[in-house]
PDB file of C-alpha atoms in Angstrom:
ATOM      1  CA  MET A  11     -75.626  19.898  15.185  1.00  0.00           C
ATOM      2  CA  LYS A  12     -74.583  18.330  11.905  1.00  0.00           C
ATOM      3  CA  TYR A  13     -72.105  21.166  11.362  1.00  0.00           C
ATOM      4  CA  ASN A  14     -70.591  20.607  14.815  1.00  0.00           C
ATOM      5  CA  ARG A  15     -70.088  16.872  14.142  1.00  0.00           C
ATOM      6  CA  ILE A  16     -68.360  17.598  10.833  1.00  0.00           C
ATOM      7  CA  ARG A  17     -66.224  20.293  12.451  1.00  0.00           C
ATOM      8  CA  SER A  18     -65.220  17.919  15.307  1.00  0.00           C
ATOM      9  CA  ALA A  19     -64.270  15.194  12.854  1.00  0.00           C
ATOM     10  CA  SER A  20     -62.217  17.664  10.835  1.00  0.00           C
ATOM     11  CA  ILE A  21     -60.353  18.796  13.952  1.00  0.00           C
ATOM     12  CA  ALA A  22     -59.632  15.178  14.929  1.00  0.00           C
ATOM     13  CA  VAL A  23     -58.164  14.430  11.498  1.00  0.00           C
ATOM     14  CA  SER A  24     -56.077  17.589  11.632  1.00  0.00           C
ATOM     15  CA  LEU A  25     -54.696  16.683  15.050  1.00  0.00           C
ATOM     16  CA  PHE A  26     -53.805  13.175  13.833  1.00  0.00           C
ATOM     17  CA  CYS A  27     -51.968  14.531  10.808  1.00  0.00           C
ATOM     18  CA  ALA A  28     -50.169  17.108  12.918  1.00  0.00           C
ATOM     19  CA  SER A  29     -49.015  14.447  15.363  1.00  0.00           C
ATOM     20  CA  PHE A  30     -47.597  12.452  12.444  1.00  0.00           C
ATOM     21  CA  TYR A  31     -45.717  15.301  10.825  1.00  0.00           C
ATOM     22  CA  LEU A  32     -44.394  16.513  14.149  1.00  0.00           C
ATOM     23  CA  ALA A  33     -42.997  13.078  14.987  1.00  0.00           C
ATOM     24  CA  PRO A  34     -39.250  12.967  15.721  1.00  0.00           C
ATOM     25  CA  ILE A  35     -37.060  12.712  12.632  1.00  0.00           C
ATOM     26  CA  ASP A  36     -35.491   9.532  13.983  1.00  0.00           C
ATOM     27  CA  THR A  37     -38.937   7.902  13.988  1.00  0.00           C
ATOM     28  CA  LEU A  38     -39.905   9.036  10.523  1.00  0.00           C
ATOM     29  CA  HIS A  39     -36.620   7.951   9.024  1.00  0.00           C
ATOM     30  CA  ALA A  40     -35.993   4.812  11.061  1.00  0.00           C
ATOM     31  CA  SER A  41     -34.424   1.858   9.282  1.00  0.00           C
ATOM     32  CA  PRO A  42     -36.972  -0.457   7.693  1.00  0.00           C
ATOM     33  CA  ALA A  43     -37.670  -3.665   9.543  1.00  0.00           C
ATOM     34  CA  PRO A  44     -35.499  -6.543   8.365  1.00  0.00           C
ATOM     35  CA  THR A  45     -37.167  -9.099   6.157  1.00  0.00           C
ATOM     36  CA  LYS A  46     -36.925 -11.693   8.905  1.00  0.00           C
ATOM     37  CA  GLY A  47     -36.437 -11.519  12.656  1.00  0.00           C
ATOM     38  CA  ARG A  48     -33.348 -12.000  14.777  1.00  0.00           C
ATOM     39  CA  THR A  49     -34.047 -15.675  15.498  1.00  0.00           C
ATOM     40  CA  TYR A  50     -33.946 -16.570  11.800  1.00  0.00           C
ATOM     41  CA  TYR A  51     -30.568 -14.919  11.163  1.00  0.00           C
ATOM     42  CA  GLU A  52     -29.092 -16.020  14.476  1.00  0.00           C
ATOM     43  CA  GLU A  53     -29.985 -19.694  14.082  1.00  0.00           C
ATOM     44  CA  ARG A  54     -28.478 -19.741  10.598  1.00  0.00           C
ATOM     45  CA  GLY A  55     -25.306 -18.069  11.853  1.00  0.00           C
ATOM     46  CA  ASP A  56     -25.792 -15.156   9.446  1.00  0.00           C
ATOM     47  CA  ILE A  57     -25.579 -12.523  12.176  1.00  0.00           C
ATOM     48  CA  VAL A  58     -24.053 -12.639  15.657  1.00  0.00           C
ATOM     49  CA  TRP A  59     -25.405 -10.637  18.585  1.00  0.00           C
ATOM     50  CA  GLU A  60     -23.676 -12.578  21.356  1.00  0.00           C
ATOM     51  CA  VAL A  61     -22.149 -16.004  21.896  1.00  0.00           C
ATOM     52  CA  PRO A  62     -23.620 -18.474  24.420  1.00  0.00           C
ATOM     53  CA  THR A  63     -20.784 -19.764  26.563  1.00  0.00           C
ATOM     54  CA  GLU A  64     -20.240 -21.042  30.091  1.00  0.00           C
ATOM     55  CA  ARG A  65     -16.971 -19.162  30.371  1.00  0.00           C
ATOM     56  CA  LYS A  66     -16.723 -15.690  31.895  1.00  0.00           C
ATOM     57  CA  VAL A  67     -15.628 -13.950  28.735  1.00  0.00           C
ATOM     58  CA  ILE A  68     -16.826 -10.678  27.262  1.00  0.00           C
ATOM     59  CA  ALA A  69     -15.999  -8.896  24.011  1.00  0.00           C
ATOM     60  CA  LEU A  70     -15.569  -5.131  24.040  1.00  0.00           C
ATOM     61  CA  THR A  71     -16.048  -3.565  20.624  1.00  0.00           C
ATOM     62  CA  PHE A  72     -15.303  -0.033  19.465  1.00  0.00           C
ATOM     63  CA  ASP A  73     -16.824   1.578  16.368  1.00  0.00           C
ATOM     64  CA  ASP A  74     -16.084   4.552  14.099  1.00  0.00           C
ATOM     65  CA  GLY A  75     -12.356   4.929  14.727  1.00  0.00           C
ATOM     66  CA  PRO A  76      -9.515   5.229  14.617  1.00  0.00           C
ATOM     67  CA  ASP A  77      -9.116   8.482  16.524  1.00  0.00           C
ATOM     68  CA  GLU A  78      -5.686  10.002  16.928  1.00  0.00           C
ATOM     69  CA  ILE A  79      -6.071  10.602  20.669  1.00  0.00           C
ATOM     70  CA  LYS A  80      -8.799   8.332  22.064  1.00  0.00           C
ATOM     71  CA  THR A  81      -7.858   5.114  20.271  1.00  0.00           C
ATOM     72  CA  PRO A  82      -4.255   5.085  21.572  1.00  0.00           C
ATOM     73  CA  ALA A  83      -5.600   5.883  25.063  1.00  0.00           C
ATOM     74  CA  ILE A  84      -7.961   2.904  24.818  1.00  0.00           C
ATOM     75  CA  LEU A  85      -5.152   0.677  23.561  1.00  0.00           C
ATOM     76  CA  ASP A  86      -3.010   1.717  26.527  1.00  0.00           C
ATOM     77  CA  LEU A  87      -5.800   0.815  28.955  1.00  0.00           C
ATOM     78  CA  LEU A  88      -6.418  -2.538  27.287  1.00  0.00           C
ATOM     79  CA  LYS A  89      -2.719  -3.323  27.543  1.00  0.00           C
ATOM     80  CA  GLN A  90      -2.677  -2.307  31.193  1.00  0.00           C
ATOM     81  CA  TYR A  91      -5.436  -4.801  32.045  1.00  0.00           C
ATOM     82  CA  ASP A  92      -4.281  -7.547  29.688  1.00  0.00           C
ATOM     83  CA  ALA A  93      -7.502  -7.166  27.716  1.00  0.00           C
ATOM     84  CA  LYS A  94      -8.260  -7.770  24.050  1.00  0.00           C
ATOM     85  CA  ALA A  95     -10.949  -6.010  22.045  1.00  0.00           C
ATOM     86  CA  THR A  96     -12.326  -5.567  18.541  1.00  0.00           C
ATOM     87  CA  PHE A  97     -12.198  -2.318  16.580  1.00  0.00           C
ATOM     88  CA  PHE A  98     -14.696  -1.824  13.761  1.00  0.00           C
ATOM     89  CA  VAL A  99     -12.928   0.828  11.742  1.00  0.00           C
ATOM     90  CA  VAL A 100     -14.130   3.337   9.156  1.00  0.00           C
ATOM     91  CA  GLY A 101     -11.961   3.202   6.041  1.00  0.00           C
ATOM     92  CA  SER A 102     -11.762   6.950   5.446  1.00  0.00           C
ATOM     93  CA  ARG A 103     -10.311   7.331   8.945  1.00  0.00           C
ATOM     94  CA  VAL A 104      -8.023   4.322   8.519  1.00  0.00           C
ATOM     95  CA  GLU A 105      -6.429   6.008   5.508  1.00  0.00           C
ATOM     96  CA  LYS A 106      -5.579   9.026   7.686  1.00  0.00           C
ATOM     97  CA  LEU A 107      -4.351   7.034  10.698  1.00  0.00           C
ATOM     98  CA  PRO A 108      -3.033   3.683   9.398  1.00  0.00           C
ATOM     99  CA  ASP A 109      -0.378   3.325  12.092  1.00  0.00           C
ATOM    100  CA  ILE A 110      -3.007   3.185  14.825  1.00  0.00           C
ATOM    101  CA  VAL A 111      -4.857   0.362  13.053  1.00  0.00           C
ATOM    102  CA  LYS A 112      -1.555  -1.393  12.530  1.00  0.00           C
ATOM    103  CA  ARG A 113      -0.952  -1.108  16.265  1.00  0.00           C
ATOM    104  CA  GLU A 114      -4.394  -2.595  16.999  1.00  0.00           C
ATOM    105  CA  ARG A 115      -3.490  -5.715  15.029  1.00  0.00           C
ATOM    106  CA  LYS A 116       0.057  -5.872  16.377  1.00  0.00           C
ATOM    107  CA  GLU A 117      -1.199  -5.881  19.977  1.00  0.00           C
ATOM    108  CA  GLY A 118      -3.547  -8.794  19.338  1.00  0.00           C
ATOM    109  CA  HIS A 119      -6.854  -7.042  18.831  1.00  0.00           C
ATOM    110  CA  ASP A 120      -9.377  -7.757  16.088  1.00  0.00           C
ATOM    111  CA  VAL A 121      -9.922  -5.198  13.352  1.00  0.00           C
ATOM    112  CA  GLY A 122     -13.332  -5.295  11.680  1.00  0.00           C
ATOM    113  CA  ASN A 123     -14.798  -3.605   8.606  1.00  0.00           C
ATOM    114  CA  HIS A 124     -17.230  -0.754   9.374  1.00  0.00           C
ATOM    115  CA  THR A 125     -17.413   0.484   5.738  1.00  0.00           C
ATOM    116  CA  PHE A 126     -15.496   3.365   4.209  1.00  0.00           C
ATOM    117  CA  HIS A 127     -17.775   6.379   4.718  1.00  0.00           C
ATOM    118  CA  HIS A 128     -20.202   5.053   7.392  1.00  0.00           C
ATOM    119  CA  PRO A 129     -23.368   5.317   5.221  1.00  0.00           C
ATOM    120  CA  SER A 130     -26.940   4.361   6.055  1.00  0.00           C
ATOM    121  CA  PHE A 131     -27.379   1.095   4.169  1.00  0.00           C
ATOM    122  CA  HIS A 132     -31.129   1.428   3.805  1.00  0.00           C
ATOM    123  CA  ARG A 133     -30.579   4.606   1.771  1.00  0.00           C
ATOM    124  CA  ILE A 134     -28.003   3.385  -0.742  1.00  0.00           C
ATOM    125  CA  SER A 135     -28.027   0.995  -3.694  1.00  0.00           C
ATOM    126  CA  ARG A 136     -26.560  -2.491  -3.595  1.00  0.00           C
ATOM    127  CA  ASN A 137     -23.693  -1.356  -5.822  1.00  0.00           C
ATOM    128  CA  LYS A 138     -22.916   1.488  -3.451  1.00  0.00           C
ATOM    129  CA  ALA A 139     -23.127  -0.874  -0.475  1.00  0.00           C
ATOM    130  CA  GLN A 140     -20.684  -3.238  -2.159  1.00  0.00           C
ATOM    131  CA  SER A 141     -18.332  -0.347  -2.862  1.00  0.00           C
ATOM    132  CA  GLU A 142     -18.451   0.741   0.780  1.00  0.00           C
ATOM    133  CA  VAL A 143     -17.605  -2.763   1.977  1.00  0.00           C
ATOM    134  CA  ASP A 144     -14.832  -3.233  -0.594  1.00  0.00           C
ATOM    135  CA  LEU A 145     -13.212   0.133   0.094  1.00  0.00           C
ATOM    136  CA  GLY A 146     -13.388  -0.479   3.829  1.00  0.00           C
ATOM    137  CA  GLN A 147     -11.693  -3.839   3.366  1.00  0.00           C
ATOM    138  CA  ALA A 148      -9.025  -2.350   1.113  1.00  0.00           C
ATOM    139  CA  SER A 149      -8.148   0.294   3.707  1.00  0.00           C
ATOM    140  CA  ILE A 150      -7.610  -2.415   6.335  1.00  0.00           C
ATOM    141  CA  VAL A 151      -5.429  -4.480   4.014  1.00  0.00           C
ATOM    142  CA  LYS A 152      -3.328  -1.433   3.160  1.00  0.00           C
ATOM    143  CA  ALA A 153      -2.837  -0.553   6.828  1.00  0.00           C
ATOM    144  CA  THR A 154      -2.264  -4.026   8.259  1.00  0.00           C
ATOM    145  CA  GLY A 155      -1.327  -6.284   5.355  1.00  0.00           C
ATOM    146  CA  SER A 156      -4.287  -8.639   5.739  1.00  0.00           C
ATOM    147  CA  GLU A 157      -8.054  -8.730   5.419  1.00  0.00           C
ATOM    148  CA  THR A 158     -10.742  -9.134   8.065  1.00  0.00           C
ATOM    149  CA  TYR A 159     -13.771 -11.419   8.042  1.00  0.00           C
ATOM    150  CA  LEU A 160     -15.659  -9.346  10.604  1.00  0.00           C
ATOM    151  CA  PHE A 161     -18.181  -6.769   9.431  1.00  0.00           C
ATOM    152  CA  ARG A 162     -20.460  -4.407  11.323  1.00  0.00           C
ATOM    153  CA  PRO A 163     -22.912  -2.327   9.283  1.00  0.00           C
ATOM    154  CA  PRO A 164     -23.343   1.265  10.495  1.00  0.00           C
ATOM    155  CA  GLY A 165     -26.252   1.608  12.874  1.00  0.00           C
ATOM    156  CA  GLY A 166     -26.675  -2.155  12.996  1.00  0.00           C
ATOM    157  CA  THR A 167     -28.840  -2.017   9.842  1.00  0.00           C
ATOM    158  CA  TYR A 168     -29.336  -5.410   8.220  1.00  0.00           C
ATOM    159  CA  THR A 169     -31.498  -6.854   5.453  1.00  0.00           C
ATOM    160  CA  ASP A 170     -31.562 -10.039   3.401  1.00  0.00           C
ATOM    161  CA  SER A 171     -29.667  -8.196   0.685  1.00  0.00           C
ATOM    162  CA  LEU A 172     -26.891  -7.142   3.059  1.00  0.00           C
ATOM    163  CA  VAL A 173     -26.633 -10.623   4.550  1.00  0.00           C
ATOM    164  CA  LYS A 174     -26.282 -12.049   1.045  1.00  0.00           C
ATOM    165  CA  LEU A 175     -23.643  -9.471   0.114  1.00  0.00           C
ATOM    166  CA  SER A 176     -21.683 -10.204   3.297  1.00  0.00           C
ATOM    167  CA  LYS A 177     -21.689 -13.925   2.548  1.00  0.00           C
ATOM    168  CA  GLU A 178     -20.456 -13.271  -0.980  1.00  0.00           C
ATOM    169  CA  LYS A 179     -17.587 -11.267   0.479  1.00  0.00           C
ATOM    170  CA  GLY A 180     -16.753 -13.898   3.100  1.00  0.00           C
ATOM    171  CA  LEU A 181     -17.744 -11.580   5.949  1.00  0.00           C
ATOM    172  CA  LYS A 182     -19.522 -12.361   9.207  1.00  0.00           C
ATOM    173  CA  ILE A 183     -21.963  -9.698  10.410  1.00  0.00           C
ATOM    174  CA  ILE A 184     -21.288  -8.868  14.046  1.00  0.00           C
ATOM    175  CA  LEU A 185     -23.789  -6.750  15.971  1.00  0.00           C
ATOM    176  CA  TRP A 186     -23.991  -6.481  19.773  1.00  0.00           C
ATOM    177  CA  SER A 187     -25.900  -7.702  22.812  1.00  0.00           C
ATOM    178  CA  TRP A 188     -29.095  -5.672  23.094  1.00  0.00           C
ATOM    179  CA  HIS A 189     -28.461  -5.121  26.804  1.00  0.00           C
ATOM    180  CA  GLN A 190     -24.934  -3.859  26.094  1.00  0.00           C
ATOM    181  CA  ASP A 191     -25.528  -0.828  23.896  1.00  0.00           C
ATOM    182  CA  THR A 192     -23.787   1.880  25.916  1.00  0.00           C
ATOM    183  CA  ARG A 193     -25.003   4.720  23.670  1.00  0.00           C
ATOM    184  CA  ASP A 194     -21.724   6.429  24.475  1.00  0.00           C
ATOM    185  CA  TRP A 195     -22.016   8.422  21.245  1.00  0.00           C
ATOM    186  CA  ARG A 196     -24.699  10.451  23.010  1.00  0.00           C
ATOM    187  CA  ARG A 197     -22.182  11.416  25.736  1.00  0.00           C
ATOM    188  CA  PRO A 198     -24.509  10.349  28.579  1.00  0.00           C
ATOM    189  CA  GLY A 199     -21.836  10.588  31.265  1.00  0.00           C
ATOM    190  CA  VAL A 200     -18.921   8.408  32.347  1.00  0.00           C
ATOM    191  CA  ASN A 201     -20.782   6.604  35.131  1.00  0.00           C
ATOM    192  CA  ARG A 202     -23.807   5.818  32.967  1.00  0.00           C
ATOM    193  CA  ILE A 203     -21.576   4.214  30.343  1.00  0.00           C
ATOM    194  CA  ALA A 204     -19.662   2.224  32.934  1.00  0.00           C
ATOM    195  CA  ASN A 205     -22.771   1.120  34.824  1.00  0.00           C
ATOM    196  CA  LYS A 206     -24.472  -0.018  31.634  1.00  0.00           C
ATOM    197  CA  VAL A 207     -21.664  -2.489  30.973  1.00  0.00           C
ATOM    198  CA  ILE A 208     -20.960  -3.592  34.532  1.00  0.00           C
ATOM    199  CA  ARG A 209     -24.542  -4.111  35.693  1.00  0.00           C
ATOM    200  CA  ASN A 210     -25.512  -6.070  32.574  1.00  0.00           C
ATOM    201  CA  ALA A 211     -22.349  -8.140  32.123  1.00  0.00           C
ATOM    202  CA  ARG A 212     -23.072 -11.739  31.114  1.00  0.00           C
ATOM    203  CA  ASN A 213     -20.953 -14.517  29.707  1.00  0.00           C
ATOM    204  CA  GLY A 214     -20.499 -14.141  25.957  1.00  0.00           C
ATOM    205  CA  ASP A 215     -21.659 -10.530  25.714  1.00  0.00           C
ATOM    206  CA  ILE A 216     -20.634  -8.268  22.863  1.00  0.00           C
ATOM    207  CA  VAL A 217     -20.452  -4.680  24.130  1.00  0.00           C
ATOM    208  CA  LEU A 218     -20.977  -1.694  21.832  1.00  0.00           C
ATOM    209  CA  MET A 219     -18.815   1.372  22.393  1.00  0.00           C
ATOM    210  CA  HIS A 220     -17.065   3.924  20.196  1.00  0.00           C
ATOM    211  CA  ASP A 221     -13.445   5.043  20.100  1.00  0.00           C
ATOM    212  CA  TYR A 222     -14.440   8.045  18.007  1.00  0.00           C
ATOM    213  CA  VAL A 223     -17.052  10.339  19.577  1.00  0.00           C
ATOM    214  CA  TYR A 224     -16.791  14.002  18.655  1.00  0.00           C
ATOM    215  CA  LYS A 225     -15.303  16.063  21.489  1.00  0.00           C
ATOM    216  CA  SER A 226     -15.823  13.359  24.099  1.00  0.00           C
ATOM    217  CA  THR A 227     -13.454  11.261  26.204  1.00  0.00           C
ATOM    218  CA  GLN A 228     -16.250   9.682  28.253  1.00  0.00           C
ATOM    219  CA  THR A 229     -15.670   6.219  26.782  1.00  0.00           C
ATOM    220  CA  VAL A 230     -12.000   6.307  27.728  1.00  0.00           C
ATOM    221  CA  GLU A 231     -12.840   7.399  31.275  1.00  0.00           C
ATOM    222  CA  ALA A 232     -15.579   4.752  31.562  1.00  0.00           C
ATOM    223  CA  LEU A 233     -13.085   2.046  30.593  1.00  0.00           C
ATOM    224  CA  LYS A 234     -10.994   3.007  33.611  1.00  0.00           C
ATOM    225  CA  ILE A 235     -13.940   1.816  35.700  1.00  0.00           C
ATOM    226  CA  ILE A 236     -15.148  -1.084  33.532  1.00  0.00           C
ATOM    227  CA  LEU A 237     -11.867  -2.919  33.032  1.00  0.00           C
ATOM    228  CA  PRO A 238     -10.728  -3.296  36.663  1.00  0.00           C
ATOM    229  CA  GLU A 239     -14.243  -4.003  37.961  1.00  0.00           C
ATOM    230  CA  LEU A 240     -15.101  -6.776  35.500  1.00  0.00           C
ATOM    231  CA  LYS A 241     -11.626  -8.241  35.824  1.00  0.00           C
ATOM    232  CA  LYS A 242     -12.173  -8.347  39.591  1.00  0.00           C
ATOM    233  CA  ARG A 243     -15.402 -10.249  38.941  1.00  0.00           C
ATOM    234  CA  GLY A 244     -13.520 -12.866  36.980  1.00  0.00           C
ATOM    235  CA  PHE A 245     -14.221 -11.791  33.407  1.00  0.00           C
ATOM    236  CA  THR A 246     -11.666 -12.138  30.647  1.00  0.00           C
ATOM    237  CA  PHE A 247     -11.784  -9.617  27.798  1.00  0.00           C
ATOM    238  CA  VAL A 248     -11.522 -11.336  24.427  1.00  0.00           C
ATOM    239  CA  THR A 249     -11.730 -10.445  20.752  1.00  0.00           C
ATOM    240  CA  VAL A 250     -14.844 -11.287  18.764  1.00  0.00           C
ATOM    241  CA  SER A 251     -12.850 -13.988  16.954  1.00  0.00           C
ATOM    242  CA  GLU A 252     -11.922 -15.560  20.282  1.00  0.00           C
ATOM    243  CA  LEU A 253     -15.519 -15.311  21.436  1.00  0.00           C
ATOM    244  CA  LEU A 254     -16.785 -17.065  18.309  1.00  0.00           C
ATOM    245  CA  ALA A 255     -14.391 -19.902  19.076  1.00  0.00           C
ATOM    246  CA  LYS A 256     -16.115 -20.475  22.422  1.00  0.00           C
ATOM    247  CA  ARG A 257     -19.592 -21.375  21.191  1.00  0.00           C
ATOM    248  CA  LYS A 258     -21.446 -24.127  23.015  1.00  0.00           C
ATOM    249  CA  THR A 259     -22.741 -27.141  21.168  1.00  0.00           C
ATOM    250  CA  PRO A 260     -26.532 -27.277  20.633  1.00  0.00           C
ATOM    251  CA  GLU A 261     -26.723 -29.543  23.705  1.00  0.00           C
ATOM    252  CA  GLY A 262     -24.853 -26.936  25.729  1.00  0.00           C
ATOM    253  CA  LEU A 263     -22.506 -29.535  27.228  1.00  0.00           C
ATOM    254  CA  ILE A 264     -19.111 -28.625  25.829  1.00  0.00           C
ATOM    255  CA  GLU A 265     -17.485 -25.813  23.939  1.00  0.00           C
ATOM    256  CA  VAL A 266     -16.059 -26.196  20.497  1.00  0.00           C
ATOM    257  CA  ASN A 267     -13.776 -24.250  18.232  1.00  0.00           C
ATOM    258  CA  LYS A 268     -15.031 -23.057  14.871  1.00  0.00           C
TER     259      LYS A 268
END
């Protein structure tokens, strides 16, 4: 009897350990929790997820570009529907396709810093993080002639250290509305991407999409559905900078420029 109890306990421990080591890689290597929660950073204005506003405005954002085919296609669609957007660009790609980034700025869109190599910030040193931000900024300046104050860390990873670094560099961390993560990088299908945005559209949303997804044009095709439908519903597509200028006062009575 005693042997059976010991054997049962041993099996239970083994099963627990096995369940841990067989956990998905994404779970085992998930980003560490930020030092403080969203409310803390949001109230201080350190990080922006969305902008409370009474106006029917929405900010489409595109990460990881530019792409030589998909980015121009997206720019053509935005122009067709008189829409503005924000492109968070990767410096190593900007260096290869500077004319596309120049076009983004020329046509009235925001260009934001998305680092130079798209690293995981929780796995690199502060010096390396600073280098990534600086090189990303330099690539934008070289392509467009001016800097950006908008910054989106890869994967939405943020910590006190990154917030402090961003402030030192004069950058505003821009993330996205939690209900507007299209996960288009997973190539879930054109309709799923479009429905995610349309069904969840709220005033002041920041939508996360990507203009560079390997071997996928689903985002481009989804925009052909999103843009006319939301425009029909009365939404105006604005840049993140324009959205930030439409914040409500704490009393929620009027809107002010910042």
